[in-house]
CSV table of C-alpha atoms in Angstrom, one decimal:
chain,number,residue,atom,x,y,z
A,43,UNK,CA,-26.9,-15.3,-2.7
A,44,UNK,CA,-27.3,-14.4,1.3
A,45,UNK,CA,-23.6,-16.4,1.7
A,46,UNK,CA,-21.9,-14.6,-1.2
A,47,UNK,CA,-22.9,-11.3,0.1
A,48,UNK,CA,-22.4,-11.6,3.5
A,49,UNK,CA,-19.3,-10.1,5.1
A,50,UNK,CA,-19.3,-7.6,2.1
A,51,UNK,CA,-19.1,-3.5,2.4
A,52,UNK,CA,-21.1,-1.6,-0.1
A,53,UNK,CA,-17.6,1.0,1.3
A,54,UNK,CA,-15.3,-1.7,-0.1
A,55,UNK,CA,-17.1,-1.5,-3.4
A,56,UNK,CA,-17.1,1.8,-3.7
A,57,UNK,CA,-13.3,2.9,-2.6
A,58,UNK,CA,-12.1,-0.1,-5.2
A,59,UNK,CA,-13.9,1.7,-8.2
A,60,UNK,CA,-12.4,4.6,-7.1
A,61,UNK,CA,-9.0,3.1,-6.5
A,62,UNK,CA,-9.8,1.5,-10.4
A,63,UNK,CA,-10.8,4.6,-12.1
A,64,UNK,CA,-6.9,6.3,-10.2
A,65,UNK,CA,-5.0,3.9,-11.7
A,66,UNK,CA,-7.2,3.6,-15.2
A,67,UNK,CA,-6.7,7.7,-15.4
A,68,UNK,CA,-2.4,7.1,-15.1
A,69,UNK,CA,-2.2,4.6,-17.2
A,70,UNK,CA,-4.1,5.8,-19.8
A,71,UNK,CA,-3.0,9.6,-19.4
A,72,UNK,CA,1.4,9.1,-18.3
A,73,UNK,CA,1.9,5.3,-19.7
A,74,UNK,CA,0.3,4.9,-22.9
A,75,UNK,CA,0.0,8.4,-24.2
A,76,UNK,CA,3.7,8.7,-23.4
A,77,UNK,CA,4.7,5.3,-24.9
A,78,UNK,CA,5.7,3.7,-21.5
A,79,UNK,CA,4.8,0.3,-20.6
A,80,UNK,CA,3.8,-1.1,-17.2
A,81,UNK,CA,4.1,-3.6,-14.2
A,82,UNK,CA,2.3,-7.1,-14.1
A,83,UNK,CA,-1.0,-7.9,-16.7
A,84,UNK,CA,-1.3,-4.2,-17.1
A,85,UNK,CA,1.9,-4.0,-18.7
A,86,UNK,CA,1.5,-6.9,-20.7
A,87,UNK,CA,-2.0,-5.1,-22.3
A,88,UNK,CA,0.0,-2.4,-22.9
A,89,UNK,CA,2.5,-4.3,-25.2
A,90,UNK,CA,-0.5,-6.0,-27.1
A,91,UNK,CA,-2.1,-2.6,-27.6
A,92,UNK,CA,1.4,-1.2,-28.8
A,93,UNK,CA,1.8,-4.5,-31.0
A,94,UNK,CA,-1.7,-5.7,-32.2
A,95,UNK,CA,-3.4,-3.1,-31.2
A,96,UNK,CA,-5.7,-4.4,-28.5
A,97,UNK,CA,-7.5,-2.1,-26.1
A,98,UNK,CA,-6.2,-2.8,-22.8
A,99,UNK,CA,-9.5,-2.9,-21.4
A,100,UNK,CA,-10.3,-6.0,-23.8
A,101,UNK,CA,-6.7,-7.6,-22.9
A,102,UNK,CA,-7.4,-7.0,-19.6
A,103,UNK,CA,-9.9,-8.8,-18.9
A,104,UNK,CA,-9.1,-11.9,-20.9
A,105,UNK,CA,-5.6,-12.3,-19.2
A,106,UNK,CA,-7.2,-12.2,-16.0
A,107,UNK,CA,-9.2,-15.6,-17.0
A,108,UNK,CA,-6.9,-18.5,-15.6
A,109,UNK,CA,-5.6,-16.3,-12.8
A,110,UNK,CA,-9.5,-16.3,-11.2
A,111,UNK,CA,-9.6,-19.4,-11.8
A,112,UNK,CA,-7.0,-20.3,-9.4
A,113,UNK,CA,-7.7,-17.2,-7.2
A,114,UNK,CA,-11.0,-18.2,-6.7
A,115,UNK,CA,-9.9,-21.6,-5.2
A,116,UNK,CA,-7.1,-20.3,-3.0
A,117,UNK,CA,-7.8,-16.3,-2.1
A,118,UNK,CA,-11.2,-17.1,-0.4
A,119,UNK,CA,-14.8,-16.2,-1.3
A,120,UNK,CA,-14.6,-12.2,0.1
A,121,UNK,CA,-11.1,-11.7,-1.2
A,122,UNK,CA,-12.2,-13.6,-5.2
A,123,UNK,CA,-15.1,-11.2,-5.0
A,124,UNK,CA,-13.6,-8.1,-4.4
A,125,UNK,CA,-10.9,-9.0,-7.2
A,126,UNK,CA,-12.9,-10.2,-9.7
A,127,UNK,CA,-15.3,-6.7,-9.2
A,128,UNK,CA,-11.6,-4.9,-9.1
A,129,UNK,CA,-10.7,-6.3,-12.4
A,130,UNK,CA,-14.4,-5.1,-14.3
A,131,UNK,CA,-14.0,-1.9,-12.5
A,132,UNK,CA,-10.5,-2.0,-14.2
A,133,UNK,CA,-11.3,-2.6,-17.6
A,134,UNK,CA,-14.8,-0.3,-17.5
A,135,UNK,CA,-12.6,2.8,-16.1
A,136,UNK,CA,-9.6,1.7,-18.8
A,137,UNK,CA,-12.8,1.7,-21.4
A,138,UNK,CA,-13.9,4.9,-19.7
A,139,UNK,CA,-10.6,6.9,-20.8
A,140,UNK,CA,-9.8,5.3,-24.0
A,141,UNK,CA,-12.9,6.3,-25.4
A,142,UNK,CA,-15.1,8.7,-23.7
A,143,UNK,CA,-12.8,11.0,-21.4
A,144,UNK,CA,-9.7,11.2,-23.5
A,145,UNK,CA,-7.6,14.0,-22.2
A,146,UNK,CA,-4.4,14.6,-24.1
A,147,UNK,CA,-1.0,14.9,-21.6
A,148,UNK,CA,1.8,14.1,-23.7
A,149,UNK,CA,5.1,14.8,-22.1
A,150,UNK,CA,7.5,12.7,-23.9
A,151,UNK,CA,9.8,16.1,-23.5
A,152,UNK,CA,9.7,15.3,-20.0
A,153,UNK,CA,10.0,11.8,-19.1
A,154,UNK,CA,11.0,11.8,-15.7
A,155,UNK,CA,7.5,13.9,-14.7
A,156,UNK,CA,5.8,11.3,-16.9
A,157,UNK,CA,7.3,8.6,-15.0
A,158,UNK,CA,6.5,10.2,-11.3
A,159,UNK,CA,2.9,11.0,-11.9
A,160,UNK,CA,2.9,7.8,-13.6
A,161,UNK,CA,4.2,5.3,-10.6
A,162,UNK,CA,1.9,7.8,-7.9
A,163,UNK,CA,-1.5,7.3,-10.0
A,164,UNK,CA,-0.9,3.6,-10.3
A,165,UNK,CA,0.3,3.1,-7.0
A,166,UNK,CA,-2.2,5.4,-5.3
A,167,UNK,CA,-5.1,3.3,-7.2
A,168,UNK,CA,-3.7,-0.3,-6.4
A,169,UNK,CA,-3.3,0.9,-2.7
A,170,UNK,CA,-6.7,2.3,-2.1
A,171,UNK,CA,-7.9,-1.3,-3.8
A,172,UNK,CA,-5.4,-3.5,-1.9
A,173,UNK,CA,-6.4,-1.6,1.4
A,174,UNK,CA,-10.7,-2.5,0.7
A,175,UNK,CA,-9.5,-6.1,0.4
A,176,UNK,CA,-9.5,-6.4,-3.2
A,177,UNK,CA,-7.3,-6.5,-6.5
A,178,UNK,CA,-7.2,-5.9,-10.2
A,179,UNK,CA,-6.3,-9.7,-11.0
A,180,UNK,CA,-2.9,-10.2,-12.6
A,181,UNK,CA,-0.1,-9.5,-11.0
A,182,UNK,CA,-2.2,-8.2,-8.1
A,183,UNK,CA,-3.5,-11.9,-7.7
A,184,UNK,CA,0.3,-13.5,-7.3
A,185,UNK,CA,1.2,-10.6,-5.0
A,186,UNK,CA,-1.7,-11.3,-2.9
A,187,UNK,CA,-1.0,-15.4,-2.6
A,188,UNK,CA,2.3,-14.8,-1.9
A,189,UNK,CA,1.9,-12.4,0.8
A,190,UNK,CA,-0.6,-14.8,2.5
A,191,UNK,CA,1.3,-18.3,1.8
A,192,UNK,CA,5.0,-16.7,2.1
A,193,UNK,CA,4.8,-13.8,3.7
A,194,UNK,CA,6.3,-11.4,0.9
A,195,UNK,CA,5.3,-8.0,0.9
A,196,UNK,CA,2.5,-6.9,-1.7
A,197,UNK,CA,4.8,-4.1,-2.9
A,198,UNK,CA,8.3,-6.2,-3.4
A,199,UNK,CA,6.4,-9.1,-4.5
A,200,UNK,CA,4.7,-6.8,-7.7
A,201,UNK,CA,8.0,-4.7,-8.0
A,202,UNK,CA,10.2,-8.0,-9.0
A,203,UNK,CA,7.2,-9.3,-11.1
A,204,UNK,CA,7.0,-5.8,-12.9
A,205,UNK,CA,10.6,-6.0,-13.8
A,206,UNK,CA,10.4,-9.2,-15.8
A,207,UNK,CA,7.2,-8.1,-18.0
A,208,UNK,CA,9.2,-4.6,-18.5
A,209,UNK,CA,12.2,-6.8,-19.4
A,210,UNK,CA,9.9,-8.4,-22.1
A,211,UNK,CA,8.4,-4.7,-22.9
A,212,UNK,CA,11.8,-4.4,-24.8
A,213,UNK,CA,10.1,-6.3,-27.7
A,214,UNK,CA,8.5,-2.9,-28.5
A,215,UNK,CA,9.8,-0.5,-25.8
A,216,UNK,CA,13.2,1.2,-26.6
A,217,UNK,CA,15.7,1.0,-23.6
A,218,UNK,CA,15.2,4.9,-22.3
A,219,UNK,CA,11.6,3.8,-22.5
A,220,UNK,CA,11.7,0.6,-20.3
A,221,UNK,CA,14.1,2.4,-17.6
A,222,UNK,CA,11.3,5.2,-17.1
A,223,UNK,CA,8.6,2.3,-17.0
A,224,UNK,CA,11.1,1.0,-13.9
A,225,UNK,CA,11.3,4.5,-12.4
A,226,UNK,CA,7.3,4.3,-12.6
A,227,UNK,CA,6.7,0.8,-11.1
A,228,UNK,CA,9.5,1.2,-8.2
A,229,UNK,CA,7.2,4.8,-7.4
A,230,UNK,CA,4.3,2.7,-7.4
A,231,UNK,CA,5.3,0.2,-5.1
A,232,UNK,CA,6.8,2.7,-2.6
A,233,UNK,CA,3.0,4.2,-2.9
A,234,UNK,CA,1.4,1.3,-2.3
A,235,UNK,CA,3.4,0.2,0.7
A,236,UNK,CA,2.5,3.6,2.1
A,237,UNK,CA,-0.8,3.3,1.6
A,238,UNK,CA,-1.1,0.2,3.0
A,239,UNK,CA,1.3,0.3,5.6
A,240,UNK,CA,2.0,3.9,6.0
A,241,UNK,CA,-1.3,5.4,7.2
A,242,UNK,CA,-1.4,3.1,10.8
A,243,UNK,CA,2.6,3.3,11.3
A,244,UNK,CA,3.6,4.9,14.6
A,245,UNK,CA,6.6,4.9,16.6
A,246,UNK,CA,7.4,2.7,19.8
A,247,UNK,CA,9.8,3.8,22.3
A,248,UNK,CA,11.4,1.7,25.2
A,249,UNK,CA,12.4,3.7,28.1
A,250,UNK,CA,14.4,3.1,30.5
A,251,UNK,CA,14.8,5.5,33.7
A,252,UNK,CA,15.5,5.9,37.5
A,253,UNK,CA,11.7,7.4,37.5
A,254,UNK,CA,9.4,5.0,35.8
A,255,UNK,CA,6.8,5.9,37.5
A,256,UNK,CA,6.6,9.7,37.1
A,257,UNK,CA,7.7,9.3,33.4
A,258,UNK,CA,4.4,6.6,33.3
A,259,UNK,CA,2.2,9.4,34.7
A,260,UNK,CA,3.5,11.8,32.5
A,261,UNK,CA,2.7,10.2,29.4
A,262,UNK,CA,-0.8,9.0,30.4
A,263,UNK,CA,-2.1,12.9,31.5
A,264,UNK,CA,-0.3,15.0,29.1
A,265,UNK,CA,-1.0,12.7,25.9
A,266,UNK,CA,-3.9,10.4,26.8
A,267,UNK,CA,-1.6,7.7,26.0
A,268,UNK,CA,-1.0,4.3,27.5
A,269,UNK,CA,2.6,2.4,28.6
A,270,UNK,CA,3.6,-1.1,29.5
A,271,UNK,CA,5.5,-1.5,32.3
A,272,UNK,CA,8.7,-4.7,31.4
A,273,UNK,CA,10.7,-6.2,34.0
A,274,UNK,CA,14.7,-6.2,32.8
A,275,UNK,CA,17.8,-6.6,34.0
A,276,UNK,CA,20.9,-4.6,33.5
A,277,UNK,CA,23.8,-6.9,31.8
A,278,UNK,CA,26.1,-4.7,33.8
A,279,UNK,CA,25.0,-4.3,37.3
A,280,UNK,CA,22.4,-7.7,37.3
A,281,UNK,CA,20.2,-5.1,38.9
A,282,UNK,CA,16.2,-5.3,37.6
A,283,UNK,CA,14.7,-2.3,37.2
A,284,UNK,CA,11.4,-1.2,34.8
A,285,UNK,CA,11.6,-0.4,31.3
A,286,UNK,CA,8.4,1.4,29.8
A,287,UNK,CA,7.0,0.4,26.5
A,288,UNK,CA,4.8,2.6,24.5
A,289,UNK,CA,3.5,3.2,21.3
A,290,UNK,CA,2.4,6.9,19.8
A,291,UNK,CA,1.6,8.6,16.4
A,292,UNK,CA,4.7,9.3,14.3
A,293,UNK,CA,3.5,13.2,14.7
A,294,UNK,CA,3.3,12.5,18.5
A,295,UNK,CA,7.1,10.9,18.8
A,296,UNK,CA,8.2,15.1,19.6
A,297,UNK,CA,6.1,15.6,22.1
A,298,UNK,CA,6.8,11.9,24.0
A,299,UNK,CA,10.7,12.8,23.9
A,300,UNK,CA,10.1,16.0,25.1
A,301,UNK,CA,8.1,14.9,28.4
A,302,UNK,CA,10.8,12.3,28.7
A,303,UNK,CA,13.7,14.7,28.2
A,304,UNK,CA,11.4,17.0,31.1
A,305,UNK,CA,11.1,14.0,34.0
A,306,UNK,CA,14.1,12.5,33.8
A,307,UNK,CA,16.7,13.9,31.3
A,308,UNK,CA,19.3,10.9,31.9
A,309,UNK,CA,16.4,8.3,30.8
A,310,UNK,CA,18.0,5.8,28.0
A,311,UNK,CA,15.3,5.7,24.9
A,312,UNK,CA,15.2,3.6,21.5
A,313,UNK,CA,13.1,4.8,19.2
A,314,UNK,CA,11.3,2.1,16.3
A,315,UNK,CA,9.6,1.8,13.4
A,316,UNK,CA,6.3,0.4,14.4
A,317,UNK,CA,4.7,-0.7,10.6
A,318,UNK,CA,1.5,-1.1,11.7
A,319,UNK,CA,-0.6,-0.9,15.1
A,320,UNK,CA,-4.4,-1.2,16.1
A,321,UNK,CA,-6.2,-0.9,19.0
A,322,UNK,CA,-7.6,1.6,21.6
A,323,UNK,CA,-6.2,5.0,20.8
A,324,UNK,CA,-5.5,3.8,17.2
A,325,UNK,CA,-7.8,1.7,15.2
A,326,UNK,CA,-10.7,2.9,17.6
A,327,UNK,CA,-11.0,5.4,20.4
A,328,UNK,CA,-10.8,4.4,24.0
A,329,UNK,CA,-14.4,4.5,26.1
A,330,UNK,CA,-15.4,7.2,28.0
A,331,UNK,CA,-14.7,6.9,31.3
A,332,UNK,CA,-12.3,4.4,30.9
């Protein structure tokens, strides 16, 4: 029991029930209620619930079966865990609104509000679950095994495999239907990628200037912030001369052009998108006196 449990956060366990009972609440409350189907094993419970009848928190779970199976083998002991208390979490919060908190919010006069809040609850509960290391199973399973063994995005991976099980929702699903379930899942995976990626982007900025130096010193008082100094060479002149390298908070990338702008307004800068960064001053702070 000691080598199940260990490496496990009770903050994990907690932040994927809440992540569970997000999405649970959007797909009970925008898809089904409005007749809109869903991405991945979610949207395959939602057919058999429109079809046969099945709760989706009973089709949830058995769908999920051979996918543990394999997960179990390939995802690793903390990662199996998490997803297969992701996937009960699922199907007790799906249980939860089906039967015990049943708000109405039909809005079939409004689809394309259905379909926003719709693709922002799902995606907001699969990213807060994705980002505590776990999943819901499914779809959530394959997205994870192919970001690890091929690299894939989570996001892209689902949004591709979400488009063939609406494609199949057209059993039951007129086509309005299926292109506001689209309009849903494409939201959701831009949510998720946000969440996931979003909240550690930052910018980087390369710098090159006449006064390395005093642009260097300018950025590490005035922002508390770091820069690497890179030895170039201009294609032009052959001449070497420093280029600065740094990396600041997207809400910071203002102020670090404006100090640049101040010391040395001739300075060539490129700015990029910097998807995710850790480290002193970002996943941690720096130490005192340091």
């Amino acid at each position: 029991m000691t080598y199940w449990l260990r490496g496990l956060r009770l903050t994990n366990f907690i932040l994927i029930a809440i992540g569970a009972f997000i999405f649970a609440f959007g797909i009970i409350h925008f898809n089904l209620q409005n007749g809109l189907a869903h991405g991945g094993f979610t949207g395959l419970s939602l057919i058999l619930y429109y079809l046969l009848s099945i709760p989706p928190s009973i089709s949830n779970i058995v769908l999920n079966v051979p996918l543990f199976i394999i997960g179990g083998k390939l995802l690793g002991r903390k990662v199996f865990i998490y997803s297969l208390y992701g996937t009960l979490m699922m199907s007790l919060a799906l249980s939860f609104f089906e039967n015990i908190w049943h708000a109405e919010v039909f809005l079939k006069n409004d689809m394309i509000l259905v379909s926003l809040f719709a693709g922002v609850f799902a995606g907001t509960g699969l990213g807060i679950i994705f980002r505590s290391g776990g999943t819901t199973g499914g779809a959530d399973i394959i997205a994870r095994l192919c970001e690890k063994y091929l690299g894939t995005g989570i996001g892209s991976t689902m949004f591709f495999f979400d488009a063939f099980v609406i494609t199949f929702s057209l059993v039951h699903l007129t086509l309005p239907e299926a292109m506001y379930t689209l309009v849903a899942v494409f939201i959701a995976t831009r949510v998720i990628d946000f969440i996931i990626e979003g909240a550690n982007a930052a910018k980087s900025a390369m710098i090159i200037s006449n006064h390395t130096d005093a642009v260097s010193e300018a950025i590490t008082h005035r922002m508390r912030r770091g820069s690497t100094v890179l030895t170039g060479r201009g294609s032009y002149t052959k001449n070497e001369r420093n280029v600065l390298y740094c990396v600041v908070n997207r809400n910071q990338l203002i102020h670090l052009k404006s100090i640049i702008s101040e010391v040395d307004p001739y300075a060539f800068v490129s700015v990029h998108d910097v998807k995710e960064v850790a480290g002193e001053g970002f996943s941690y702070e720096p130490e005192k006196g340091t």
